[in-house]
Short mmCIF file of C-alpha atoms and ligand atoms in Angstrom, two decimals:
data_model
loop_
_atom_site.label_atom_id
_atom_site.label_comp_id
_atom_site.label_asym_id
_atom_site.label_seq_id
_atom_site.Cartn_x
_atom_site.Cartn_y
_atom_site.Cartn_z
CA UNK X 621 -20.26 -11.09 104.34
CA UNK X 622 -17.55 -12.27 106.59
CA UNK X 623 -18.22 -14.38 110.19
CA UNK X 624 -21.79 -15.71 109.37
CA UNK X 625 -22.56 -18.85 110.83
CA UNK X 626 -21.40 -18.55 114.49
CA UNK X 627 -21.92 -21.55 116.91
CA UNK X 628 -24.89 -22.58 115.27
CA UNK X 629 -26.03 -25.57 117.56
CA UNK X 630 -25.82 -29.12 116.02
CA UNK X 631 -29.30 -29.72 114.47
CA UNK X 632 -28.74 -26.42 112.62
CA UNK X 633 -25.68 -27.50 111.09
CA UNK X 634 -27.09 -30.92 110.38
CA UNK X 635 -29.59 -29.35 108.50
CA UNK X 636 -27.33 -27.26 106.16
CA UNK X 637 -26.35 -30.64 104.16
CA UNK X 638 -29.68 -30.60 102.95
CA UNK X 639 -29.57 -27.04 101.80
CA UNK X 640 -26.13 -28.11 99.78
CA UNK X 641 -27.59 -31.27 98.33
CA UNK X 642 -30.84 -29.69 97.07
CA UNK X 643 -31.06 -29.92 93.65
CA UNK X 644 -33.68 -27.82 92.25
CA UNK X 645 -35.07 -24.48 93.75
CA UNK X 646 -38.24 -26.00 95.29
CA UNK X 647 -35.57 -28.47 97.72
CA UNK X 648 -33.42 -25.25 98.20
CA UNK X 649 -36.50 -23.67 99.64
CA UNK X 650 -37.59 -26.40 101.72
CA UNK X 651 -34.30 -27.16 103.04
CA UNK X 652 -33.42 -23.38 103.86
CA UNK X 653 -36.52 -23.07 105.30
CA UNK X 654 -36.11 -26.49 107.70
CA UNK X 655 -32.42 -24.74 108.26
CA UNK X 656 -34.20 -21.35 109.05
CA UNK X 657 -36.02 -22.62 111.63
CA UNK X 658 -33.13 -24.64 113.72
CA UNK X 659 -30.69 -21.38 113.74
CA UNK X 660 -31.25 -19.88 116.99
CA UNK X 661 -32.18 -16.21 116.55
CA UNK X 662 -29.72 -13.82 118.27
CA UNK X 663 -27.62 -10.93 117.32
CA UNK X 664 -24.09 -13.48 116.28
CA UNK X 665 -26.68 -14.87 113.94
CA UNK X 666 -28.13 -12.04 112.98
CA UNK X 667 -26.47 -11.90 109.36
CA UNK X 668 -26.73 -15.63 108.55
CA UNK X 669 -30.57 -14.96 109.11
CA UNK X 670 -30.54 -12.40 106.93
CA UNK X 671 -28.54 -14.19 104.15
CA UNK X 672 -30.66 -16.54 104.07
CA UNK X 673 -34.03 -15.02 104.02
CA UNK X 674 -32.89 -13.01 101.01
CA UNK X 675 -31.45 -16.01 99.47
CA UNK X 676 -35.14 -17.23 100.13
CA UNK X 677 -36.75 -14.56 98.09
CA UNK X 678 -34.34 -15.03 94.86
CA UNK X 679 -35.47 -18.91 94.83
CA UNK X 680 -38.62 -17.65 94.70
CA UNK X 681 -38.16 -15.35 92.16
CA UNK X 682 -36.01 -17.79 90.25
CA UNK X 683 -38.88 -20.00 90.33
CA UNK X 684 -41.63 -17.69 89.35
CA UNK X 685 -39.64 -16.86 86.20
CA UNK X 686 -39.23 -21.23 85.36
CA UNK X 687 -42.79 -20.98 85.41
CA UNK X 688 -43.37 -17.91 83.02
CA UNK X 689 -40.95 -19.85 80.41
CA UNK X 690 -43.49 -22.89 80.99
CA UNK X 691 -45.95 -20.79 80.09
CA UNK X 692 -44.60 -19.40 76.97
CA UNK X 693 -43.72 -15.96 78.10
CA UNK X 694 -40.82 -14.35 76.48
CA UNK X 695 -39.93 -12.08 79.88
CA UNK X 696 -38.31 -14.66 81.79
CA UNK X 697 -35.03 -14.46 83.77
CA UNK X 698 -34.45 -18.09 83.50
CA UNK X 699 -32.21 -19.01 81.40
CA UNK X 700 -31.15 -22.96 80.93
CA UNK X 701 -27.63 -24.26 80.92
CA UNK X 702 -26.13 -24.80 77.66
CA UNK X 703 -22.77 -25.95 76.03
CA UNK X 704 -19.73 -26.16 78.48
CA UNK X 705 -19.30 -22.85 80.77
CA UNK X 706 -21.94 -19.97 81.01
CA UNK X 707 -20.84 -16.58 81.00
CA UNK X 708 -22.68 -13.66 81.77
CA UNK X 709 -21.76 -10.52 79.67
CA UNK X 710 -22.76 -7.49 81.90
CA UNK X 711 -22.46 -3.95 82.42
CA UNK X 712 -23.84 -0.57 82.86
CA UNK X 713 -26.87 0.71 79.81
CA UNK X 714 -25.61 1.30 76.34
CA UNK X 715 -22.03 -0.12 76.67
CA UNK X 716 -22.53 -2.46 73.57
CA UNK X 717 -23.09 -5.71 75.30
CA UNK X 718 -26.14 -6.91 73.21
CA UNK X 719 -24.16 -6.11 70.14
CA UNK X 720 -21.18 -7.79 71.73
CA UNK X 721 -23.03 -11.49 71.99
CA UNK X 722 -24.79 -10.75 68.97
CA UNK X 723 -21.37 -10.14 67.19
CA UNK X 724 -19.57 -13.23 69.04
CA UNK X 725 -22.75 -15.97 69.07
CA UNK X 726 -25.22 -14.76 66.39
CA UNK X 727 -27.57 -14.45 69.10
CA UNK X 728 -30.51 -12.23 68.62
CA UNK X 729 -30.72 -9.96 70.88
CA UNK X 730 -31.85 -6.25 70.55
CA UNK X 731 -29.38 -3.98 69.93
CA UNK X 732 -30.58 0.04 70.52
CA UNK X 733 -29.41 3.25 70.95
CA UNK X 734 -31.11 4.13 73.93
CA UNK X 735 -30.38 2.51 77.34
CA UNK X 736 -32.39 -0.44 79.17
CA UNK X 737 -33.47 -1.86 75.09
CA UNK X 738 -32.76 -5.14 76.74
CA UNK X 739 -35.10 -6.73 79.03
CA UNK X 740 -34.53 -10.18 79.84
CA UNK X 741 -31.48 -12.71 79.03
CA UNK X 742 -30.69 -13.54 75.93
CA UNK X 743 -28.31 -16.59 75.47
CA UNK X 744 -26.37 -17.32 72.73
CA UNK X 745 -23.09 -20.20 72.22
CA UNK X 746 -19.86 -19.51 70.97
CA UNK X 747 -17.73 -22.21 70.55
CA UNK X 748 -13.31 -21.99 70.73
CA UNK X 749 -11.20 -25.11 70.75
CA UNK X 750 -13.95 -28.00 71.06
CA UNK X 751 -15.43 -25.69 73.97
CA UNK X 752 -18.77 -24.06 73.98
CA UNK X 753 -19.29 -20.82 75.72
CA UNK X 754 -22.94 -20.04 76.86
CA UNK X 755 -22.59 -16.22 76.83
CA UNK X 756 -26.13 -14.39 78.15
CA UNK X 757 -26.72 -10.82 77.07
CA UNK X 758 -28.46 -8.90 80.47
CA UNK X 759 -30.17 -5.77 81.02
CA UNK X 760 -27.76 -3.34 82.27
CA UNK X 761 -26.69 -3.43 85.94
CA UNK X 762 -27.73 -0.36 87.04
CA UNK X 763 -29.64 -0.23 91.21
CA UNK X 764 -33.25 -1.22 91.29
CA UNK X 765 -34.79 -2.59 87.68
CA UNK X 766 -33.00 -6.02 87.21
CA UNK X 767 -30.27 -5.40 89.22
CA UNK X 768 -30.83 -8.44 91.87
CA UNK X 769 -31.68 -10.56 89.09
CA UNK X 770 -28.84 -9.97 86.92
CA UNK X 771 -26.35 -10.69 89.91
CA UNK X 772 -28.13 -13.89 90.76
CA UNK X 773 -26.99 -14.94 86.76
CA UNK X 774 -23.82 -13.87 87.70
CA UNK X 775 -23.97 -15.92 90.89
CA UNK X 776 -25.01 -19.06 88.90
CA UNK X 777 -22.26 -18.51 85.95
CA UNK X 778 -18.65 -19.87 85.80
CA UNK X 779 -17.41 -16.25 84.45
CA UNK X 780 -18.14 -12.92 83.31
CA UNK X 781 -17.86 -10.53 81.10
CA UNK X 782 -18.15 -7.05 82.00
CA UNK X 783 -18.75 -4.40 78.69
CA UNK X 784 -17.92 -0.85 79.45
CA UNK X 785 -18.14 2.33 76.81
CA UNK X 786 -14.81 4.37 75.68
CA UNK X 787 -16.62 6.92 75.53
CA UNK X 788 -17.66 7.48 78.46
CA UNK X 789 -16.03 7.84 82.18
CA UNK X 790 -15.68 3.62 82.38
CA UNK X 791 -13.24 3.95 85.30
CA UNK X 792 -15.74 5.70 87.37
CA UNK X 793 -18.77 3.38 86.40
CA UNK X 794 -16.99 0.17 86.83
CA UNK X 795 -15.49 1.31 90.55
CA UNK X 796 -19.08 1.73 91.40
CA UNK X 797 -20.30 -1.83 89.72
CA UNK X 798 -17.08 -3.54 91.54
CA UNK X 799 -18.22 -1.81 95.09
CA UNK X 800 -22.17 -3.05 94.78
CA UNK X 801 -21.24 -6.54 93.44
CA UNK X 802 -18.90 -6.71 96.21
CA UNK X 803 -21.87 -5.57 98.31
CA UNK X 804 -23.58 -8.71 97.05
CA UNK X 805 -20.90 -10.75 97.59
CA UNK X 806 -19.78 -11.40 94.30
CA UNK X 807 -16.17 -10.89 93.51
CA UNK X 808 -14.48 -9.98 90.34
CA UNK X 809 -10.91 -10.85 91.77
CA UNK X 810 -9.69 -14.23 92.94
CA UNK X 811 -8.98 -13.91 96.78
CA UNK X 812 -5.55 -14.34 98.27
CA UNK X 813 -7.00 -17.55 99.78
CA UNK X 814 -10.22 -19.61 99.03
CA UNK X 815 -11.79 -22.99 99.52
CA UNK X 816 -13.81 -24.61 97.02
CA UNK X 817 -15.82 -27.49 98.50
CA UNK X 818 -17.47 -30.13 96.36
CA UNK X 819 -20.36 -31.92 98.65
CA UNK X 820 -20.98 -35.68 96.93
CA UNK X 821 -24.54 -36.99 97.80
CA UNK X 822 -23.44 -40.54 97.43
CA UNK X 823 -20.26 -42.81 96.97
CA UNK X 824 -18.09 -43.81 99.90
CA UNK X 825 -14.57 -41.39 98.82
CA UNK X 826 -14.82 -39.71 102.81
CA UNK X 827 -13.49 -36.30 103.03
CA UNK X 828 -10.25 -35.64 100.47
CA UNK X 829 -8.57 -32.06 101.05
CA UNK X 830 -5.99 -30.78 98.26
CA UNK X 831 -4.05 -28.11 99.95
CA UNK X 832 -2.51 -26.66 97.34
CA UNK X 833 -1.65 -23.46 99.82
CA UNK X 834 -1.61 -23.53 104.10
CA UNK X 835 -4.45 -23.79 106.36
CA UNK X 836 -3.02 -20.99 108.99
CA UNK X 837 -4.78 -21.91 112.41
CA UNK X 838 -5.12 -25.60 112.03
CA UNK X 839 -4.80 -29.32 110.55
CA UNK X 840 -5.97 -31.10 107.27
CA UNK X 841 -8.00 -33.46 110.66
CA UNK X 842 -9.68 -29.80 112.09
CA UNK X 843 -11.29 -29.33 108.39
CA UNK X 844 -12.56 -33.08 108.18
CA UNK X 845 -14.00 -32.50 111.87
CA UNK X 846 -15.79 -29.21 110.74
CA UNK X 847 -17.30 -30.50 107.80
CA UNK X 848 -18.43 -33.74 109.73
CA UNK X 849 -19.86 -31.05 112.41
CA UNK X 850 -22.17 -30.22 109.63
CA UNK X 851 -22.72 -34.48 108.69
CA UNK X 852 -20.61 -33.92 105.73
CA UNK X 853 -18.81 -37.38 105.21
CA UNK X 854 -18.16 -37.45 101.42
CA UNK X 855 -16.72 -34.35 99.94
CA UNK X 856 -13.65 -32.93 98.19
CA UNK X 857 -11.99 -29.67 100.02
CA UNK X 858 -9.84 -27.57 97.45
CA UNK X 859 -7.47 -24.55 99.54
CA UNK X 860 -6.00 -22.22 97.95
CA UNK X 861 -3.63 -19.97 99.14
CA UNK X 862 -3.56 -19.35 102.78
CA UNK X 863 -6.94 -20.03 104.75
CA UNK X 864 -8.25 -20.25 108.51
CA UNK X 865 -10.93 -23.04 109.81
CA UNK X 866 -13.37 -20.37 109.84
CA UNK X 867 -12.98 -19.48 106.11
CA UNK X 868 -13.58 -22.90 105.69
CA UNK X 869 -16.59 -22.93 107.12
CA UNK X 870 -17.58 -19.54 105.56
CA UNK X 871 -17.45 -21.14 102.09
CA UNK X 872 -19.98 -23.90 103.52
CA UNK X 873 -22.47 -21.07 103.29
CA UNK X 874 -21.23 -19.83 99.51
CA UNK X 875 -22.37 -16.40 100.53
CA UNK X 876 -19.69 -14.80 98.67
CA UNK X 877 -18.43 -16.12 95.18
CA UNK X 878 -15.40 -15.57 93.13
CA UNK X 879 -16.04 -15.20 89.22
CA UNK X 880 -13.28 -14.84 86.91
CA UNK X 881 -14.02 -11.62 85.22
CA UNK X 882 -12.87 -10.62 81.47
CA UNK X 883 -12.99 -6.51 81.43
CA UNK X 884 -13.79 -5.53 77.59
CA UNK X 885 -13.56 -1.42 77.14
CA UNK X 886 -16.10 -1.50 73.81
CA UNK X 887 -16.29 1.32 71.59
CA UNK X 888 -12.70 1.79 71.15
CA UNK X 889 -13.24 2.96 67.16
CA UNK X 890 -15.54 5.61 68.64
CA UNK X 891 -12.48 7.10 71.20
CA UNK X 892 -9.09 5.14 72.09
CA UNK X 893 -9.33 4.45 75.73
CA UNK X 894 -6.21 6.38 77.99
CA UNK X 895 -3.40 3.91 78.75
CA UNK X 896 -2.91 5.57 82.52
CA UNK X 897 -6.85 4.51 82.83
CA UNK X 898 -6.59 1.23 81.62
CA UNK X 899 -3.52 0.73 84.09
CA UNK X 900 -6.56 2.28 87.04
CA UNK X 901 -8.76 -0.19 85.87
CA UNK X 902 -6.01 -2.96 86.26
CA UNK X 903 -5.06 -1.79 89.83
CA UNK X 904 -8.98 -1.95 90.72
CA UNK X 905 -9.28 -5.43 89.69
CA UNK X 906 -5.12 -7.10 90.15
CA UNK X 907 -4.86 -10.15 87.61
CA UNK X 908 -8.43 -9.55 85.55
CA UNK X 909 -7.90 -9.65 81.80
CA UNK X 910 -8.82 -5.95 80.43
CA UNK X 911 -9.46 -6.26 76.76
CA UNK X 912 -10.14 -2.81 74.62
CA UNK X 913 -11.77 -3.37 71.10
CA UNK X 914 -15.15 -2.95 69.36
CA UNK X 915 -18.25 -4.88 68.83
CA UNK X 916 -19.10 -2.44 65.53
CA UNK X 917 -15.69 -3.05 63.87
CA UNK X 918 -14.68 -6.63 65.32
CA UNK X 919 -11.59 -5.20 66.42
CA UNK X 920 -10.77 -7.22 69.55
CA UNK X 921 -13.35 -9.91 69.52
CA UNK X 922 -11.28 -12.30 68.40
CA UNK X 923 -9.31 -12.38 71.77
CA UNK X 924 -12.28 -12.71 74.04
CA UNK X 925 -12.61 -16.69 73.57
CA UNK X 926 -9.24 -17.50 74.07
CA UNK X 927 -8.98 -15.35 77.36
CA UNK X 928 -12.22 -16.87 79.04
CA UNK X 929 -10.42 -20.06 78.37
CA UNK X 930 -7.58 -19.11 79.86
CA UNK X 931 -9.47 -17.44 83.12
CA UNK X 932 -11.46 -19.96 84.08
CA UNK X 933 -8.62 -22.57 83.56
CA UNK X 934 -10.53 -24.74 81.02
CA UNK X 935 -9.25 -28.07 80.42
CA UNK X 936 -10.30 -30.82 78.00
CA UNK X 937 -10.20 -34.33 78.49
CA UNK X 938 -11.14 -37.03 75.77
CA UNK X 939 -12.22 -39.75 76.56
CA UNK X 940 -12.25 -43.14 75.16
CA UNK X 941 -13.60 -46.60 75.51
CA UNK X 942 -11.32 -49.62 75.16
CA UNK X 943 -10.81 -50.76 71.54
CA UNK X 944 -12.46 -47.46 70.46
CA UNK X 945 -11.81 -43.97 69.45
CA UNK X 946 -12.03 -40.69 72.15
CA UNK X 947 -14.83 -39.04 72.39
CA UNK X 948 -15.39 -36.49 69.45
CA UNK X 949 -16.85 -33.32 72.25
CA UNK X 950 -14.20 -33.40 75.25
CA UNK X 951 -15.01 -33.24 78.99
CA UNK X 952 -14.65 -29.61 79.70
CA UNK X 953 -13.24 -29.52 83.17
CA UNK X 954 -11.00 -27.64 85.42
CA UNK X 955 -7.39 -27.11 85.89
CA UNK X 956 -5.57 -29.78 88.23
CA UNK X 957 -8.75 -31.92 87.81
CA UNK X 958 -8.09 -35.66 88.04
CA UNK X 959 -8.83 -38.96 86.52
CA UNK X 960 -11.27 -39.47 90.03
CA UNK X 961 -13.22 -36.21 89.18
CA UNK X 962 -13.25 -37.75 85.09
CA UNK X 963 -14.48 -41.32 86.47
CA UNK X 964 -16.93 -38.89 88.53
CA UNK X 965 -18.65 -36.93 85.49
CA UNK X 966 -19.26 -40.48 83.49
CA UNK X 967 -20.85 -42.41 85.90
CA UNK X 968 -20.32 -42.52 89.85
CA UNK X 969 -20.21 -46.39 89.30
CA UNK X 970 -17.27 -45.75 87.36
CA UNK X 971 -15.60 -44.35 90.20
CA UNK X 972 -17.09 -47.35 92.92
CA UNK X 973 -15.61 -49.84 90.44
CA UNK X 974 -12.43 -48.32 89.10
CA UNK X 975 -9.34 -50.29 88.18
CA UNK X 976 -6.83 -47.97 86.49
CA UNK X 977 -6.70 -45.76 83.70
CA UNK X 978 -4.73 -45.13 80.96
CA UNK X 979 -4.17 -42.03 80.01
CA UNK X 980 -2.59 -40.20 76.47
CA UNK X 981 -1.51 -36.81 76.56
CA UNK X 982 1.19 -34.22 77.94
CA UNK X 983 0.23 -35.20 82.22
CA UNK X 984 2.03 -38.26 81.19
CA UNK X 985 6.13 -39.63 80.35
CA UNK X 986 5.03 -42.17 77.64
CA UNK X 987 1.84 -42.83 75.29
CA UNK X 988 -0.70 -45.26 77.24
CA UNK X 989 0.40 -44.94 80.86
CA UNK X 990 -1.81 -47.03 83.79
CA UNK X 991 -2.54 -44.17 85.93
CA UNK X 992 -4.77 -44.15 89.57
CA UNK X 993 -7.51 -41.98 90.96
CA UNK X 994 -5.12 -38.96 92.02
CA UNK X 995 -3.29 -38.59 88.60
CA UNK X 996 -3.40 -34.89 87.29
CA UNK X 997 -4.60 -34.16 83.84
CA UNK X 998 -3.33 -31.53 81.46
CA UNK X 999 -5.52 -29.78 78.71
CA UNK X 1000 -6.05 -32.23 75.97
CA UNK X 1001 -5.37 -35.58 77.60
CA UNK X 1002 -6.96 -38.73 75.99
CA UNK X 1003 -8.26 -41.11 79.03
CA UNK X 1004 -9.70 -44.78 79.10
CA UNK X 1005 -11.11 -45.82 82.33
CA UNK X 1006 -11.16 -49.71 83.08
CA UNK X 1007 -13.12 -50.93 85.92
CA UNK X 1008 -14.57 -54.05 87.33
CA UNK X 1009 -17.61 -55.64 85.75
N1 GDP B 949 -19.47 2.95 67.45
C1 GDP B 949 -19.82 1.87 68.14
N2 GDP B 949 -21.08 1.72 68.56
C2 GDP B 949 -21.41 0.62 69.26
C3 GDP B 949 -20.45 -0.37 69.60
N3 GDP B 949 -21.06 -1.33 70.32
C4 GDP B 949 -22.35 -0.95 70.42
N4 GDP B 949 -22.56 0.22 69.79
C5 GDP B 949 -23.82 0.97 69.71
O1 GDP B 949 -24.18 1.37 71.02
C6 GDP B 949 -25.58 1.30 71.20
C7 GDP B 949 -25.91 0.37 72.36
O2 GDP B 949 -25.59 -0.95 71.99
P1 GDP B 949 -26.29 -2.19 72.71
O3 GDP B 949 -25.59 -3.41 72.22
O4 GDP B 949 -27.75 -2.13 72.57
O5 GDP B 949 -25.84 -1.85 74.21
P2 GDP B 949 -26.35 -2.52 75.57
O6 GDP B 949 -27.39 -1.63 76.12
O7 GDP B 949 -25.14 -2.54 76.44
O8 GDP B 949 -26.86 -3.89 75.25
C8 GDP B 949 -26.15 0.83 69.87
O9 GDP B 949 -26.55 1.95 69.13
C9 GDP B 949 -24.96 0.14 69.21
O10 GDP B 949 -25.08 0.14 67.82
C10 GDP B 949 -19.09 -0.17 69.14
O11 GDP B 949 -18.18 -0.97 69.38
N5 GDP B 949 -18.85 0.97 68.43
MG1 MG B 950 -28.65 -4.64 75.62
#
């Protein structure tokens, strides 16, 4: 998936923006479609055209299966966002993972001895430390059947779980599943270096970058002229880890997604998984989480929450009006987020009108500290926004 866009003229890459603003599937397609039409076609564009006429067919897909919920049909791939994070629990047939969200959520999903019992998504919430978890039971990941769809949950989830079987050869399976998801461009290990762009439709912040890591073959000024190549003016630019220009502009495209993974070897009261393969399946995938345990018994379960909260570097902020309480349900957000992205997810006129906060909590030295836009929050932090007006 590396090297897609390659010199795509200006009116091309003004037309992108649109594609990352769209909202609901119907603007996707339009947009990618408008997009489509400005990319010149030769062979250095040859995979970007590609990408994106699959990328066409999965919005329509995704919006043929809205349209069966509408209609009341129970086989529908579409599953609505719910609770805090959404996590996918995944895997090849008969590995336990309908049993697994049944055991953790309560869901009801059908649980059967024989592979490919489940046939859609099932959701179901489980809720750790004020957070809720959306975890979605999927048919098994096996090639052909569901396979695209299952990977374009896994696309639109902040995690995953995969469920493999003790009993059988899991090391062998779960090498295959990491090479086609790979294929597909999702990955299962955070990359040495990424870039995580957020594109804001309105406001008037300009183009922030965090480098928390080293851009290798240029300056903080070469990424701001990229992205306002593409008539991006108002976006924040995360780097991680060590990066080039043209990764940055890769990760425009979002062709290839990092998911933090939880690995949970089921079945363990039916045969104790080998140590030496557990340490294989920890060299496949460097820094995943590998969990052993079983859905039947419980053993294990009880570690699954606390791990996805710790993988996908959940924070909660409270927040609180003057003169008034915090919040009761926290603002889930993200590791090294800030009071700007907390002013953000209340109201952008918070942000357009913002004084100073105060904020409660470990990020600060005492109780009740005026803090600005860039302060860092830690996990459990109580804020109070005051702004003009
Ligand atoms: N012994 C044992 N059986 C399990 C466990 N988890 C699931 N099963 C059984 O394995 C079969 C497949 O389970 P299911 O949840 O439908 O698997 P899925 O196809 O991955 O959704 C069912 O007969 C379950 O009862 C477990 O931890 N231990
Ligand atoms: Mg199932």
């Amino acid at each position: 998936m590396k090297n897609m866009p390659t010199n795509l003229p200006a009116e091309a890459k003004a037309k992108w923006i649109k594609v990352m603003e769209a909202k609901t599937p119907e603007e996707k397609i339009r947009a990618l479609e408008e997009f489509l039409s400005a990319v010149p076609k030769h062979k250095g564009t040859e995979r970007l055209r590609e990408w994106a006429t699959k990328r066409l067919a999965e919005l329509r897909e995704e919006i043929e299966e809205k349209r069966k919920k509408k209609v009341g049909s129970r086989i529908s791939f579409f599953v609505e966002k719910e609770g805090d994070v959404q996590v996918v629990v995944a895997g090849p047939p008969n590995t336990g993972k309908s049993l697994l969200v049944n055991k953790l959520t309560g869901a009801k999903t059908v649980i059967a001895d024989y592979p490919f019992s489940t046939t859609y998504p099932v959701p179901g919430m489980l809720k750790y430390n004020d957070v809720y978890f959306q975890l979605i039971d999927t048919p098994p990941l096996v090639s052909g059947g569901y396979f695209r769809k299952v990977v374009g949950l896994m696309r639109n989830a902040d995690g995953i779980i995969i469920v493999l079987d003790a009993t059988r050869d899991f090391l062998g399976e779960l090498r295959e599943l990491v090479e086609t998801l790979k294929q597909e461009g999702v990955l299962l290990v955070k990359p040495g270096g990424r870039v995580v762009i957020d594109v804001y439709r309105t406001g008037k912040s300009g183009i922030r970058v965090t480098l928390m890591g080293k851009i290798t073959d240029g300056t903080i000024d070469d990424v701001r002229k990229l992205l306002e190549s593409y008539r991006i003016f108002n976006a924040h630019v995360k780097i991680y880890g060590e990066v080039s220009i043209d990764d940055v502009e890769q990760s425009l495209f979002e062709a290839t997604v990092y998911k933090p993974t939880i690995i949970f070897i089921n079945k363990a009261d039916l045969a104790k998984p080998n140590p030496s393969t557990i340490e294989e399946v920890k060299k496949l995938l460097p820094g995943v989480r590998v969990l052993v345990g079983s859905a039947l018994t419980g053993e294990g379960l009880g570690d699954i929450a606390p791990q996805l909260y710790d993988v996908l570097e959940i924070i909660r902020i409270y927040t609180k009006a003057p003169n008034a309480p915090p919040a009761e349900r926290p603002l889930v957000l993200r590791r090294n987020a800030t009071v700007r992205d907390v002013a953000r997810s209340i109201h952008s006129e918070l942000l357009e009108n913002f004084l100073y906060a105060r904020v409660w909590g470990s990020s600060v030295k005492y109780p009740g500290e005026k803090v600005g836009l860039d302060h860092v929050l830690a996990d459990g932090d109580i804020v109070e926004i005051h702004a003009k007006g």
